[in-house]
Amino acid sequence: MTDAKIFDKTKEILVDQFDLEEDEVSLTTDLTNDIDADSLDLFEVLNRVEDDFDIKLAVAEDIKTVQDLVNKIKEQLAA
């Protein structure tokens, strides 16, 4: 799966989860500061990502931006 497809699917999840407009989500979007996601929100996002991509993600404190999340998904898809 390409980075663009991973990003598009991730963006779709975030737009739905946080009731955002598509143009509010970019690779540089900070999940905590820009979207106001708390730890429960991030847990829910990670669960949905796992379901939608059929992968397992460890709780990752280093996921700060959408790019970080895309990188983690890509890593797991390649494993």
GROMACS .gro file of C-alpha atoms in nm:
model
   79
    1MET     CA    1   0.000   0.000   0.000
    2THR     CA    2   0.137   0.341  -0.092
    3ASP     CA    3   0.199   0.621   0.156
    4ALA     CA    4  -0.074   0.824  -0.015
    5LYS     CA    5  -0.332   0.546   0.030
    6ILE     CA    6  -0.231   0.499   0.394
    7PHE     CA    7  -0.262   0.875   0.451
    8ASP     CA    8  -0.601   0.893   0.277
    9LYS     CA    9  -0.744   0.611   0.488
   10THR     CA   10  -0.590   0.757   0.806
   11LYS     CA   11  -0.732   1.100   0.722
   12GLU     CA   12  -1.075   0.944   0.668
   13ILE     CA   13  -1.056   0.787   1.017
   14LEU     CA   14  -0.951   1.116   1.180
   15VAL     CA   15  -1.214   1.322   0.994
   16ASP     CA   16  -1.483   1.079   1.110
   17GLN     CA   17  -1.353   1.039   1.466
   18PHE     CA   18  -1.311   1.411   1.537
   19ASP     CA   19  -1.580   1.554   1.308
   20LEU     CA   20  -1.323   1.749   1.105
   21GLU     CA   21  -1.313   1.884   0.753
   22GLU     CA   22  -1.074   1.700   0.521
   23ASP     CA   23  -0.860   2.010   0.473
   24GLU     CA   24  -0.799   2.023   0.850
   25VAL     CA   25  -0.590   1.704   0.835
   26SER     CA   26  -0.244   1.695   0.680
   27LEU     CA   27   0.071   1.495   0.747
   28THR     CA   28   0.195   1.770   0.978
   29THR     CA   29  -0.125   1.784   1.185
   30ASP     CA   30  -0.039   1.738   1.553
   31LEU     CA   31  -0.289   1.498   1.704
   32THR     CA   32  -0.287   1.657   2.048
   33ASN     CA   33  -0.237   2.026   1.974
   34ASP     CA   34  -0.421   2.065   1.642
   35ILE     CA   35  -0.704   1.816   1.691
   36ASP     CA   36  -0.725   1.830   2.072
   37ALA     CA   37  -0.712   1.451   2.098
   38ASP     CA   38  -0.671   1.318   2.450
   39SER     CA   39  -0.535   0.975   2.540
   40LEU     CA   40  -0.877   0.811   2.512
   41ASP     CA   41  -0.929   0.965   2.168
   42LEU     CA   42  -0.589   0.837   2.054
   43PHE     CA   43  -0.668   0.491   2.190
   44GLU     CA   44  -0.991   0.487   1.989
   45VAL     CA   45  -0.809   0.605   1.676
   46LEU     CA   46  -0.546   0.334   1.716
   47ASN     CA   47  -0.818   0.070   1.760
   48ARG     CA   48  -0.992   0.185   1.445
   49VAL     CA   49  -0.662   0.195   1.254
   50GLU     CA   50  -0.592  -0.162   1.366
   51ASP     CA   51  -0.936  -0.275   1.247
   52ASP     CA   52  -0.929  -0.088   0.916
   53PHE     CA   53  -0.573  -0.188   0.822
   54ASP     CA   54  -0.589  -0.534   0.986
   55ILE     CA   55  -0.269  -0.471   1.184
   56LYS     CA   56  -0.162  -0.454   1.548
   57LEU     CA   57  -0.010  -0.134   1.687
   58ALA     CA   58   0.163  -0.116   2.020
   59VAL     CA   59   0.067   0.183   2.231
   60ALA     CA   60   0.312   0.430   2.092
   61GLU     CA   61   0.393   0.745   2.280
   62ASP     CA   62   0.601   0.862   1.984
   63ILE     CA   63   0.291   0.913   1.767
   64LYS     CA   64   0.250   1.290   1.777
   65THR     CA   65   0.155   1.379   1.419
   66VAL     CA   66  -0.041   1.223   1.137
   67GLN     CA   67   0.293   1.149   0.968
   68ASP     CA   68   0.405   0.951   1.275
   69LEU     CA   69   0.086   0.748   1.257
   70VAL     CA   70   0.124   0.686   0.882
   71ASN     CA   71   0.484   0.573   0.941
   72LYS     CA   72   0.374   0.327   1.214
   73ILE     CA   73   0.102   0.185   0.991
   74LYS     CA   74   0.347   0.149   0.702
   75GLU     CA   75   0.594  -0.025   0.934
   76GLN     CA   76   0.332  -0.277   1.045
   77LEU     CA   77   0.205  -0.342   0.694
   78ALA     CA   78   0.562  -0.420   0.584
   79ALA     CA   79   0.624  -0.658   0.877
   0.00000   0.00000   0.00000
